[in-house]
Amino acid sequence: MATYSLVIRRLMIVSLTIVVSRAITSPLLTLFLSNKLGLNQQDVGLLLGIAVFIATLLALYGGYIIDRLEKRRLLILAMLSSAIGFVLLTFAKDLYLTTLTLVITETASALFLIGSKAILSENLPMGQRAKAFSLRYTLTNIGYATGPMLGVVIAGVYPIAPFLIAAGIAFGSIFLMIGIPKDASPVAAIGQPQSFLKTLITLKNDRTLIMFTCGCLLSTVVHGRFTLYLSQYLLVVEDSQRALQTMAALLACNAIAVILLQYQIGRFLNREKLRYWIAAGTSLFIVGLIGFSLADSLVTWCIAMFIFTLGEMIIYPSEFLFVDTLAPEELRGSYYGAQNLAALGGALSPVICGFLLMHTPAPTMFYALSALTAMGGFLCFMSGRRVALLQK
């Protein structure tokens, strides 16, 4: 951290605090909405899915705005929106207001993610970006490892306190970004800014970006919300008590592995062999999924999770590097916004896996997911040819 500039150091810290603010509420959100609105779990899942879907589409326009305005101010706006959204959520008793509030918080989260990627690219030499993104991803995983436990403990004292504390953390993070000089996050101003429609046409005509985004979407079905389908599977094949114990061990294994190894792996990633790294990450996903289907003890579950996590640690920074290499300087935010559409795969994951668990033998789910990640990895690998050509 000490080797980076002020803007990068503060961005890393803010990335951690923003994740903590979201993670504090994550284990309580479904229960909170269920009690607040009187919805069953299926309806709550549908509500959250709708919010994520709308926010992902709005993030496409958000990427365009990031290219046109000062990124520091947009990140401050995203953090302020998150803070307001968490507070409003505690007062919302109407379904429509609750949906609007969830869309605000999800859109703010997507905008912060896209904007922070763009700032990293602008303020770091090309050779340092993979390591910096891996460090940022390590910090976010520290947040996700500690936040849910804090949320559960705090909720035991006062049920709505986690949402108010999350709002306070998001609001407090604003002051770290205010301390960054305006010129530390320069606005890309290469040529005359084009309209949003022309930007969409540019994105549509970039077949490499489309192919890569489709590949990422298929892969995100597998790694985007893996905790959801693993818990679904465990509740089918084991009793609830043992399922909870296994899930707790898997989450701990995933968090510890990422915290200890993510930055080290990120140091070795390079643009010249990016597609081979993506192929390796995809292969590890497939081996991990097959390991899940065969696991019959806590040890084998954790071994499979470790292999799966290695794939996750490779794929996340590789996706960032790919888009960073492909995107023109003046459209960097728009390209990140387009690639963020792959997040829709995470919303599809519990729906697909729930259907498979209801209509096929339980292990079939993992073989279907293996096929999806193989197809996604193939599309990303083929897209990597463009990256290889750009390096020549």
XYZ file of N, CA, C and O in Angstrom, residues 1-159:
636
model
N 0.833 -1.210 0.000
C 0.000 0.000 0.000
C 0.865 1.255 0.000
O 0.553 2.233 -0.654
N 1.983 1.219 0.742
C 2.818 2.412 0.880
C 3.474 2.814 -0.436
O 3.881 3.965 -0.606
N 3.578 1.879 -1.381
C 4.238 2.180 -2.651
C 3.328 2.918 -3.612
O 3.792 3.431 -4.631
N 2.023 2.976 -3.309
C 1.075 3.605 -4.231
C 0.863 5.077 -3.880
O 1.162 5.529 -2.772
N 0.318 5.808 -4.816
C 0.035 7.228 -4.623
C -1.137 7.431 -3.674
O -1.837 6.471 -3.307
N -1.367 8.698 -3.305
C -2.452 9.025 -2.377
C -3.805 8.558 -2.907
O -4.602 7.971 -2.167
N -4.067 8.798 -4.182
C -5.369 8.439 -4.735
C -5.591 6.929 -4.694
O -6.686 6.463 -4.361
N -4.556 6.143 -4.975
C -4.698 4.681 -4.965
C -4.853 4.174 -3.539
O -5.699 3.301 -3.267
N -4.077 4.717 -2.610
C -4.181 4.268 -1.218
C -5.573 4.537 -0.664
O -6.181 3.670 -0.016
N -6.080 5.728 -0.909
C -7.406 6.059 -0.384
C -8.495 5.263 -1.090
O -9.488 4.863 -0.472
N -8.310 5.009 -2.382
C -9.284 4.197 -3.111
C -9.314 2.779 -2.554
O -10.389 2.182 -2.434
N -8.174 2.235 -2.209
C -8.119 0.891 -1.618
C -8.866 0.858 -0.282
O -9.649 -0.059 -0.014
N -8.630 1.863 0.556
C -9.291 1.914 1.866
C -10.802 2.058 1.702
O -11.586 1.377 2.370
N -11.204 2.947 0.793
C -12.635 3.156 0.563
C -13.284 1.896 -0.004
O -14.423 1.556 0.350
N -12.564 1.175 -0.883
C -13.101 -0.083 -1.406
C -13.396 -1.053 -0.273
O -14.411 -1.760 -0.286
N -12.518 -1.091 0.728
C -12.734 -1.965 1.884
C -13.930 -1.504 2.706
O -14.798 -2.313 3.064
N -14.011 -0.203 2.999
C -15.098 0.278 3.864
C -16.468 0.136 3.187
O -17.452 -0.202 3.842
N -16.515 0.371 1.871
C -17.785 0.234 1.151
C -18.246 -1.221 1.150
O -19.438 -1.520 1.318
N -17.314 -2.137 0.985
C -17.666 -3.563 1.022
C -18.151 -3.950 2.416
O -19.125 -4.701 2.566
N -17.484 -3.447 3.446
C -17.919 -3.736 4.815
C -19.343 -3.238 5.043
O -20.175 -3.929 5.648
N -19.656 -2.046 4.527
C -21.007 -1.501 4.707
C -22.059 -2.379 4.050
O -23.162 -2.549 4.579
N -21.738 -2.956 2.887
C -22.674 -3.860 2.222
C -22.718 -5.223 2.908
O -23.779 -5.837 3.052
N -21.540 -5.704 3.320
C -21.464 -7.048 3.902
C -22.165 -7.126 5.257
O -22.683 -8.182 5.632
N -22.182 -6.024 6.001
C -22.862 -6.020 7.296
C -24.343 -6.354 7.135
O -24.949 -7.035 7.971
N -24.939 -5.879 6.039
C -26.379 -6.093 5.831
C -26.700 -7.358 5.036
O -27.842 -7.797 5.023
N -25.714 -7.953 4.355
C -25.989 -9.053 3.423
C -26.665 -10.267 4.052
O -27.612 -10.823 3.468
N -26.251 -10.737 5.253
C -26.923 -11.920 5.792
C -28.306 -11.629 6.376
O -29.046 -12.554 6.710
N -28.643 -10.353 6.506
C -29.898 -9.971 7.161
C -30.950 -9.467 6.189
O -32.115 -9.322 6.556
N -30.540 -9.215 4.936
C -31.426 -8.521 4.011
C -32.689 -9.319 3.696
O -33.802 -8.776 3.714
N -32.547 -10.603 3.385
C -33.727 -11.392 3.021
C -34.698 -11.511 4.191
O -35.915 -11.377 4.022
N -34.144 -11.747 5.395
C -35.003 -11.852 6.582
C -35.665 -10.505 6.873
O -36.857 -10.447 7.209
N -34.913 -9.421 6.736
C -35.438 -8.080 6.985
C -36.589 -7.762 6.039
O -37.646 -7.282 6.461
N -36.406 -8.049 4.744
C -37.450 -7.773 3.763
C -38.664 -8.666 3.976
O -39.810 -8.228 3.806
N -38.402 -9.908 4.347
C -39.501 -10.834 4.596
C -40.380 -10.353 5.748
O -41.616 -10.357 5.659
N -39.751 -9.923 6.838
C -40.504 -9.438 7.999
C -41.149 -8.080 7.731
O -42.273 -7.808 8.169
N -40.457 -7.228 6.989
C -40.927 -5.865 6.748
C -42.141 -5.837 5.814
O -43.091 -5.091 6.039
N -42.070 -6.673 4.762
C -43.107 -6.633 3.735
C -44.040 -7.836 3.755
O -44.997 -7.895 2.987
N -43.748 -8.813 4.616
C -44.589 -10.003 4.682
C -44.477 -10.887 3.451
O -45.442 -11.550 3.054
N -43.282 -10.945 2.831
C -43.068 -11.747 1.636
C -42.455 -13.090 1.989
O -41.718 -13.207 2.978
N -42.747 -14.117 1.161
C -42.071 -15.390 1.354
C -40.696 -15.334 0.690
O -40.361 -14.381 -0.016
N -39.886 -16.388 0.872
C -38.511 -16.367 0.393
C -38.431 -16.294 -1.133
O -37.537 -15.660 -1.689
N -39.372 -16.942 -1.809
C -39.372 -16.900 -3.267
C -39.620 -15.478 -3.769
O -38.956 -15.005 -4.693
N -40.577 -14.779 -3.133
C -40.880 -13.402 -3.543
C -39.732 -12.454 -3.203
O -39.444 -11.515 -3.968
N -39.076 -12.700 -2.071
C -37.917 -11.880 -1.714
C -36.800 -12.069 -2.745
O -36.162 -11.105 -3.191
N -36.569 -13.320 -3.144
C -35.563 -13.596 -4.163
C -35.893 -12.908 -5.478
O -35.006 -12.365 -6.149
N -37.173 -12.915 -5.839
C -37.601 -12.251 -7.066
C -37.391 -10.742 -6.972
O -36.922 -10.097 -7.931
N -37.706 -10.167 -5.807
C -37.524 -8.732 -5.595
C -36.055 -8.343 -5.719
O -35.712 -7.367 -6.416
N -35.179 -9.109 -5.082
C -33.748 -8.815 -5.161
C -33.222 -9.009 -6.584
O -32.386 -8.230 -7.060
N -33.738 -10.040 -7.268
C -33.318 -10.285 -8.645
C -33.705 -9.139 -9.564
O -32.920 -8.723 -10.431
N -34.916 -8.609 -9.388
C -35.371 -7.468 -10.191
C -34.488 -6.247 -9.933
O -34.092 -5.534 -10.871
N -34.163 -6.006 -8.674
C -33.328 -4.851 -8.318
C -31.938 -4.972 -8.950
O -31.407 -3.996 -9.503
N -31.346 -6.165 -8.881
C -30.017 -6.384 -9.467
C -30.071 -6.218 -10.978
O -29.178 -5.622 -11.593
N -31.137 -6.733 -11.605
C -31.282 -6.653 -13.061
C -31.363 -5.187 -13.524
O -30.651 -4.772 -14.441
N -32.209 -4.404 -12.865
C -32.365 -2.991 -13.238
C -31.065 -2.230 -12.993
O -30.626 -1.426 -13.830
N -30.420 -2.499 -11.856
C -29.179 -1.797 -11.526
C -28.069 -2.128 -12.525
O -27.281 -1.250 -12.897
N -28.025 -3.362 -12.984
C -26.999 -3.762 -13.955
C -27.183 -3.038 -15.278
O -26.215 -2.596 -15.907
N -28.442 -2.896 -15.705
C -28.715 -2.157 -16.941
C -28.383 -0.673 -16.781
O -27.820 -0.053 -17.692
N -28.730 -0.099 -15.619
C -28.423 1.311 -15.378
C -26.914 1.549 -15.332
O -26.431 2.624 -15.694
N -26.171 0.527 -14.890
C -24.717 0.669 -14.804
C -24.084 0.841 -16.178
O -22.989 1.399 -16.289
N -24.763 0.358 -17.229
C -24.245 0.558 -18.578
C -24.188 2.054 -18.897
O -23.199 2.547 -19.453
N -25.256 2.784 -18.545
C -25.250 4.242 -18.723
C -24.290 4.891 -17.720
O -23.651 5.906 -18.032
N -24.185 4.290 -16.536
C -23.257 4.816 -15.539
C -21.823 4.813 -16.037
O -21.053 5.749 -15.777
N -21.435 3.750 -16.779
C -20.096 3.707 -17.346
C -19.855 4.839 -18.329
O -18.767 5.425 -18.369
N -20.886 5.162 -19.109
C -20.798 6.286 -20.062
C -20.611 7.610 -19.302
O -19.781 8.445 -19.687
N -21.367 7.798 -18.220
C -21.250 9.024 -17.427
C -19.862 9.136 -16.799
O -19.274 10.226 -16.726
N -19.301 8.012 -16.368
C -17.972 8.015 -15.754
C -16.921 8.534 -16.726
O -15.962 9.207 -16.333
N -17.104 8.246 -18.021
C -16.165 8.745 -19.026
C -16.300 10.239 -19.264
O -15.393 10.863 -19.814
N -17.435 10.815 -18.902
C -17.718 12.214 -19.246
C -17.489 13.177 -18.089
O -17.271 14.358 -18.295
N -17.619 12.701 -16.847
C -17.540 13.587 -15.685
C -16.362 13.193 -14.805
O -15.714 12.158 -15.013
N -16.115 14.020 -13.804
C -15.011 13.737 -12.887
C -15.323 12.503 -12.046
O -16.336 12.437 -11.350
N -14.458 11.525 -12.102
C -14.712 10.230 -11.472
C -14.775 10.329 -9.947
O -15.546 9.630 -9.304
N -13.959 11.211 -9.374
C -13.965 11.366 -7.917
C -15.349 11.784 -7.424
O -15.862 11.246 -6.448
N -15.964 12.745 -8.111
C -17.294 13.214 -7.708
C -18.345 12.116 -7.875
O -19.259 11.986 -7.059
N -18.210 11.325 -8.934
C -19.179 10.250 -9.159
C -19.064 9.181 -8.082
O -20.070 8.616 -7.644
N -17.840 8.881 -7.636
C -17.676 7.922 -6.551
C -18.273 8.468 -5.253
O -18.898 7.719 -4.482
N -18.100 9.762 -5.015
C -18.708 10.386 -3.839
C -20.228 10.300 -3.928
O -20.915 9.989 -2.938
N -20.778 10.559 -5.121
C -22.224 10.446 -5.322
C -22.699 9.015 -5.078
O -23.749 8.803 -4.455
N -21.935 8.032 -5.525
C -22.301 6.630 -5.312
C -22.314 6.287 -3.827
O -23.233 5.608 -3.338
N -21.320 6.773 -3.094
C -21.261 6.489 -1.656
C -22.399 7.183 -0.917
O -23.000 6.601 0.001
N -22.699 8.415 -1.308
C -23.812 9.134 -0.687
C -25.131 8.427 -0.977
O -25.991 8.307 -0.092
N -25.304 7.950 -2.203
C -26.525 7.226 -2.568
C -26.669 5.944 -1.753
O -27.770 5.588 -1.318
N -25.558 5.237 -1.543
C -25.595 4.027 -0.717
C -26.024 4.352 0.705
O -26.862 3.654 1.294
N -25.458 5.418 1.257
C -25.802 5.810 2.631
C -27.282 6.153 2.746
O -27.973 5.691 3.660
N -27.788 6.941 1.806
C -29.210 7.307 1.820
C -30.084 6.075 1.619
O -31.119 5.922 2.279
N -29.657 5.182 0.719
C -30.434 3.978 0.450
C -30.578 3.089 1.670
O -31.664 2.579 1.960
N -29.499 2.895 2.421
C -29.570 2.055 3.621
C -30.497 2.657 4.677
O -31.236 1.932 5.360
N -30.462 3.980 4.803
C -31.352 4.635 5.771
C -32.809 4.503 5.331
O -33.694 4.157 6.137
N -33.082 4.768 4.061
C -34.457 4.671 3.549
C -35.008 3.258 3.684
O -36.209 3.071 3.887
N -34.134 2.285 3.578
C -34.582 0.896 3.657
C -35.212 0.591 5.012
O -36.141 -0.222 5.121
N -34.727 1.241 6.052
C -35.278 0.994 7.386
C -36.662 1.617 7.560
O -37.425 1.208 8.440
N -36.995 2.601 6.706
C -38.304 3.260 6.797
C -39.296 2.721 5.766
O -40.509 2.941 5.905
N -38.798 2.059 4.734
C -39.658 1.629 3.633
C -40.620 0.534 4.075
O -40.201 -0.506 4.584
N -41.905 0.769 3.903
C -42.935 -0.233 4.220
C -43.765 -0.584 2.992
O -44.601 -1.478 3.048
N -43.517 0.128 1.910
C -44.242 -0.094 0.664
C -43.353 -0.873 -0.301
O -42.146 -0.627 -0.384
N -43.937 -1.809 -1.043
C -43.176 -2.658 -1.952
C -42.446 -1.831 -3.009
O -41.271 -2.083 -3.308
N -43.119 -0.814 -3.561
C -42.519 -0.026 -4.634
C -41.374 0.839 -4.121
O -40.337 0.977 -4.780
N -41.554 1.426 -2.926
C -40.487 2.234 -2.353
C -39.279 1.362 -1.995
O -38.134 1.759 -2.183
N -39.568 0.166 -1.487
C -38.489 -0.760 -1.149
C -37.711 -1.151 -2.403
O -36.474 -1.186 -2.400
N -38.429 -1.436 -3.482
C -37.774 -1.795 -4.742
C -36.901 -0.656 -5.240
O -35.755 -0.867 -5.663
N -37.444 0.574 -5.184
C -36.679 1.744 -5.610
C -35.414 1.901 -4.768
O -34.327 2.188 -5.301
N -35.539 1.699 -3.465
C -34.392 1.826 -2.571
C -33.331 0.780 -2.891
O -32.131 1.080 -2.922
N -33.748 -0.459 -3.146
C -32.806 -1.525 -3.495
C -32.107 -1.222 -4.824
O -30.906 -1.476 -4.970
N -32.851 -0.678 -5.775
C -32.256 -0.315 -7.066
C -31.191 0.771 -6.861
O -30.114 0.725 -7.474
N -31.479 1.745 -5.983
C -30.521 2.820 -5.703
C -29.232 2.255 -5.126
O -28.122 2.591 -5.571
N -29.342 1.377 -4.127
C -28.149 0.832 -3.484
C -27.364 -0.076 -4.433
O -26.127 -0.046 -4.450
N -28.069 -0.891 -5.219
C -27.384 -1.788 -6.158
C -26.713 -0.992 -7.278
O -25.596 -1.311 -7.700
N -27.382 0.046 -7.772
C -26.797 0.875 -8.827
C -25.577 1.627 -8.299
O -24.558 1.747 -8.986
N -25.683 2.132 -7.082
C -24.552 2.831 -6.469
C -23.356 1.897 -6.327
O -22.209 2.288 -6.566
N -23.617 0.655 -5.946
C -22.536 -0.325 -5.809
C -21.871 -0.593 -7.158
O -20.635 -0.642 -7.263
N -22.684 -0.771 -8.211
C -22.134 -1.018 -9.552
C -21.346 0.192 -10.047
O -20.273 0.052 -10.644
N -21.874 1.398 -9.805
C -21.194 2.626 -10.230
C -19.851 2.779 -9.524
O -18.856 3.165 -10.141
N -19.822 2.457 -8.236
C -18.559 2.541 -7.492
C -17.548 1.544 -8.046
O -16.364 1.862 -8.203
N -17.998 0.329 -8.350
C -17.100 -0.699 -8.873
C -16.499 -0.272 -10.212
O -15.280 -0.370 -10.424
N -17.351 0.220 -11.112
C -16.881 0.643 -12.438
C -15.948 1.847 -12.322
O -14.880 1.893 -12.934
N -16.353 2.825 -11.512
C -15.538 4.024 -11.351
C -14.188 3.743 -10.717
O -13.170 4.316 -11.124
N -14.151 2.862 -9.728
C -12.881 2.547 -9.071
C -11.929 1.825 -10.029
O -10.713 2.051 -10.005
N -12.474 0.961 -10.903
C -11.638 0.306 -11.913
C -11.037 1.341 -12.856
O -9.851 1.271 -13.204
N -11.860 2.291 -13.280
C -11.385 3.320 -14.203
C -10.302 4.183 -13.564
O -9.310 4.538 -14.212
N -10.453 4.513 -12.287
C -9.449 5.321 -11.593
C -8.139 4.546 -11.456
O -7.044 5.102 -11.627
N -8.235 3.244 -11.140
C -7.028 2.421 -11.069
C -6.277 2.446 -12.394
O -5.052 2.601 -12.426
N -7.010 2.312 -13.493
C -6.375 2.293 -14.812
C -5.715 3.630 -15.138
O -4.627 3.672 -15.711
N -6.372 4.721 -14.769
C -5.854 6.051 -15.100
C -4.617 6.431 -14.301
O -3.762 7.163 -14.782
N -4.530 5.937 -13.085
C -3.501 6.417 -12.164
C -2.369 5.440 -11.912
O -1.526 5.685 -11.053
N -2.334 4.331 -12.662
C -1.263 3.355 -12.495
C -0.641 3.010 -13.839
O -1.348 2.921 -14.852
N 0.665 2.778 -13.864
C 1.285 2.262 -15.091
C 0.711 0.887 -15.430
O 0.252 0.160 -14.538
N 0.742 0.527 -16.688
C 0.134 -0.713 -17.136
C 0.668 -1.937 -16.382
O -0.075 -2.850 -16.045
N 1.951 -1.941 -16.071
C 2.548 -3.099 -15.425
C 2.125 -3.309 -13.983
O 2.316 -4.397 -13.430
N 1.572 -2.261 -13.336
C 1.194 -2.373 -11.925
C -0.296 -2.657 -11.715
O -0.722 -2.897 -10.587
N -1.083 -2.634 -12.782
C -2.532 -2.697 -12.617
C -3.017 -4.050 -12.107
O -3.936 -4.113 -11.295
N -2.430 -5.145 -12.586
C -2.869 -6.474 -12.144
C -2.638 -6.651 -10.651
O -3.507 -7.149 -9.921
N -1.452 -6.221 -10.170
C -1.158 -6.348 -8.738
C -2.083 -5.469 -7.899
O -2.570 -5.895 -6.841
N -2.344 -4.256 -8.388
C -3.222 -3.349 -7.643
C -4.645 -3.872 -7.586
O -5.308 -3.805 -6.538
N -5.133 -4.418 -8.686
C -6.493 -4.953 -8.685
C -6.592 -6.176 -7.788
O -7.601 -6.370 -7.096
N -5.548 -7.012 -7.773
C -5.541 -8.173 -6.882
C -5.537 -7.739 -5.421
O -6.207 -8.344 -4.581
N -4.792 -6.672 -5.113
C -4.792 -6.145 -3.745
C -6.167 -5.621 -3.380
O -6.669 -5.878 -2.270
N -6.784 -4.911 -4.302
C -8.132 -4.387 -4.054
C -9.122 -5.525 -3.829
O -9.972 -5.463 -2.936
N -9.011 -6.578 -4.624
C -9.909 -7.728 -4.471
C -9.668 -8.440 -3.142
O -10.608 -8.925 -2.504
N -8.404 -8.485 -2.698
C -8.097 -9.071 -1.389
C -8.769 -8.272 -0.277
O -9.369 -8.845 0.646
N -8.692 -6.953 -0.362
C -9.310 -6.101 0.656
C -10.830 -6.271 0.676
O -11.444 -6.303 1.755
N -11.445 -6.386 -0.499
C -12.900 -6.572 -0.523
C -13.288 -7.905 0.100
O -14.327 -8.007 0.752
N -12.459 -8.920 -0.087
C -12.762 -10.217 0.526
C -12.577 -10.189 2.039
O -13.266 -10.908 2.763
N -11.644 -9.369 2.512
C -11.532 -9.177 3.959
C -12.829 -8.577 4.492
O -13.342 -8.975 5.544
N -13.378 -7.628 3.725
C -14.655 -7.024 4.117
C -15.781 -8.034 4.150
O -16.583 -8.064 5.090
N -15.848 -8.885 3.115
C -16.912 -9.887 3.073
C -16.706 -10.997 4.106
O -17.657 -11.688 4.480
N -15.456 -11.183 4.563
C -15.196 -12.201 5.581
C -15.585 -11.727 6.978
O -15.991 -12.534 7.831
N -15.467 -10.430 7.218
C -15.731 -9.900 8.564
C -17.109 -9.244 8.692
O -17.716 -9.284 9.752
N -17.592 -8.618 7.603
C -18.840 -7.862 7.660
C -20.057 -8.648 8.103
O -20.793 -8.211 9.017
N -20.338 -9.814 7.490
C -21.537 -10.569 7.886
C -21.565 -10.947 9.362
O -22.622 -10.900 10.004
N -20.398 -11.314 9.918
C -20.361 -11.675 11.344
C -20.710 -10.464 12.209
O -21.467 -10.591 13.180
N -20.171 -9.302 11.848
C -20.503 -8.080 12.583
C -21.992 -7.774 12.495
O -22.627 -7.394 13.489
N -22.545 -7.954 11.303
C -23.962 -7.667 11.105
C -24.863 -8.528 11.964
O -25.831 -8.041 12.564
N -24.541 -9.818 12.029
C -25.357 -10.740 12.823
C -25.281 -10.385 14.308
O -26.293 -10.371 15.019
N -24.072 -10.073 14.785
C -23.897 -9.718 16.197
C -24.659 -8.432 16.528
O -25.372 -8.348 17.540
N -24.530 -7.422 15.666
C -25.190 -6.142 15.899
C -26.704 -6.287 15.836
O -27.439 -5.697 16.639
N -27.199 -7.099 14.886
C -28.645 -7.296 14.744
C -29.253 -7.960 15.967
O -30.433 -7.759 16.270
N -28.447 -8.737 16.684
C -28.937 -9.369 17.902
C -29.246 -8.361 18.990
O -30.060 -8.631 19.887
N -28.608 -7.198 18.921
C -28.853 -6.133 19.893
C -30.001 -5.238 19.441
O -30.902 -4.906 20.221
N -29.975 -4.847 18.157
C -30.998 -3.950 17.615
C -31.146 -4.265 16.130
O -30.216 -4.027 15.355
N -32.276 -4.802 15.696
C -32.415 -5.355 14.333
C -32.082 -4.411 13.193
O -31.522 -4.841 12.179
